[in-house]
Amino acid sequence: MFSKILIANRGEIALRVLRACRELGIKTVAVHSTADEDAMHVRLADEAVCIGPPAARDSYLNVAAILSAATITGAEAIHPGYGFLSENADFAETVEAHGLAFIGPTAEHIRMMGDKITAKTTMEMLGVPLVPGSDGELKSLDEARAVAEQVGYPVLIKATAGGGGRGMKVARDASEIEEAWSVARTEARTAFGNDAVYLEKYLDKPRHIELQILGDNYGNVVHFGERDCSLQRRHQKLLEEAGSPAITAEQRDTIGKTVTDALSKMGYRNAGTLEFLYQDGQFCFIEMNTRLQVEHPVTEMVCDVDLVREQIRIAAGEKLGYTQSDITFSGHAIECRINAEDPDTFAPCPGTVAVYHAPGGLGVRIDSALYTGYKVPPYYDSMIAKVIVHAPTRAEAIARMHRALDEFVVEGIKTVIPLHRRILADPEFQKGDYTIHWLEQFTARPH
Ligand code: MV4
């Protein structure tokens, strides 16, 4: 096992990793920008190194400064958290070239899944169901036309280097295909420097359901069930739950088996998430994320697992030590992302937290680096806390989240807590009756 880990991140996820290290008896090194001198992760770590000015590209994305910090402190491994360098294959490669462990998958697998065509082709070969569409890259407008006719309109043209909602164009009928093809290609070239595109049938009312997996270095892969992440606005998730209100335990077992068989054949190691669109009872793979995700706590609550601890153990060469049948699902978990934003306009709202009081009690977990007097800097993501609740049933989890949010005091800055309260009180939400489009419509409604 490692004796010292450098955490290449900030905010609540830096604390999350730090806490796992503490419990494993591992010393921690925080890195921080000049804007984060008073940040909680800096205060709580055993050592801290300033790696540059506020802008992320000069600090949290500064590979040379991060590697220097690891070298001078004698860290043996780097945990990248999410965002920043977490899905940068070159970074993972450089970390390992310096004799340090990257707490994540191999650079090869990060690169493979970063290219969406390669990701889909690989998954298809391994038996994972996809959205109907082109067989890999579209080579011409004629091919786009032919595939669109075959799968039926509407269709989406997507950039292979895109993902997470970037680089997509819809063609509702044959009259729109030429425009979609040329705009998608041009945007892909300018935004990503890679004009390769592919085509999929456009699913009009899917849910976004993702599967959490872990693999070790010995071919063992297990899954921890699904998260329903359909409640998002402009590709920013707001509320996630485990399990999905839309699927049964049998469906979970079936897709879980398909996915673990596939990733075991790939030799995938560490944490990963497969994203599916789910519509009309069918799972269609769209992308894979090769990192720990923001919403991992809902999985931790229903499976009673510490995913960060597992990531660290795996990176240190330990075996999983359990099989799929040892993983059980208990109750229901919901996460509300609390952003420092106006709850109506979503304008970011950095500033000083005049009063901070976190909720507590049975089944309530708060992942946050906030404290009274903390100044939320304007340079980074606006997420300042995650409230996670766990209860025997979904209805009880909703009631518990309501109660927790009522206790939560964050004064001095605006947050999206009032929006969460409205969502939790909505009859459609309470029925679990929503798709990826529900939240955009909900936030556009007068209230
Ligand atoms: C789709 C789709 C409908 N049909 N693909 C957007 C993010 C990227 N991960 C994939 N996305 C979508 N791909 C097909 N064939 C609709 C979306 C989509 C979406 C997906 C997940 C969560 C929220 C979304 C919001 C708008 C569109």
mmCIF file of C-alpha atoms in Angstrom, residues 10-15 19 38-41 356 366-371 374 383-386:
data_model
loop_
_atom_site.group_PDB
_atom_site.id
_atom_site.type_symbol
_atom_site.label_atom_id
_atom_site.label_comp_id
_atom_site.label_asym_id
_atom_site.label_seq_id
_atom_site.Cartn_x
_atom_site.Cartn_y
_atom_site.Cartn_z
ATOM 1 C CA ARG A 10 -9.711 20.932 -5.024
ATOM 2 C CA GLY A 11 -13.068 21.391 -3.296
ATOM 3 C CA GLU A 12 -15.283 18.614 -2.043
ATOM 4 C CA ILE A 13 -13.636 15.872 -4.125
ATOM 5 C CA ALA A 14 -10.194 16.692 -2.699
ATOM 6 C CA LEU A 15 -11.713 16.219 0.787
ATOM 7 C CA ARG A 19 -10.803 11.165 3.952
ATOM 8 C CA ASP A 38 -7.622 29.202 2.584
ATOM 9 C CA ALA A 39 -9.357 26.167 1.097
ATOM 10 C CA MET A 40 -10.400 23.289 3.345
ATOM 11 C CA HIS A 41 -8.389 20.679 1.427
ATOM 12 C CA TYR A 356 -22.714 27.851 6.958
ATOM 13 C CA ILE A 366 -22.732 16.129 3.151
ATOM 14 C CA ASP A 367 -19.721 16.234 0.829
ATOM 15 C CA SER A 368 -18.508 19.825 0.903
ATOM 16 C CA ALA A 369 -15.399 21.915 1.526
ATOM 17 C CA LEU A 370 -17.411 24.942 2.705
ATOM 18 C CA TYR A 371 -17.185 26.694 6.082
ATOM 19 C CA TYR A 374 -15.103 30.879 3.255
ATOM 20 C CA MET A 383 -20.695 23.329 -7.125
ATOM 21 C CA ILE A 384 -20.114 23.993 -3.403
ATOM 22 C CA ALA A 385 -21.762 20.982 -1.747
ATOM 23 C CA LYS A 386 -23.478 17.679 -2.365
#
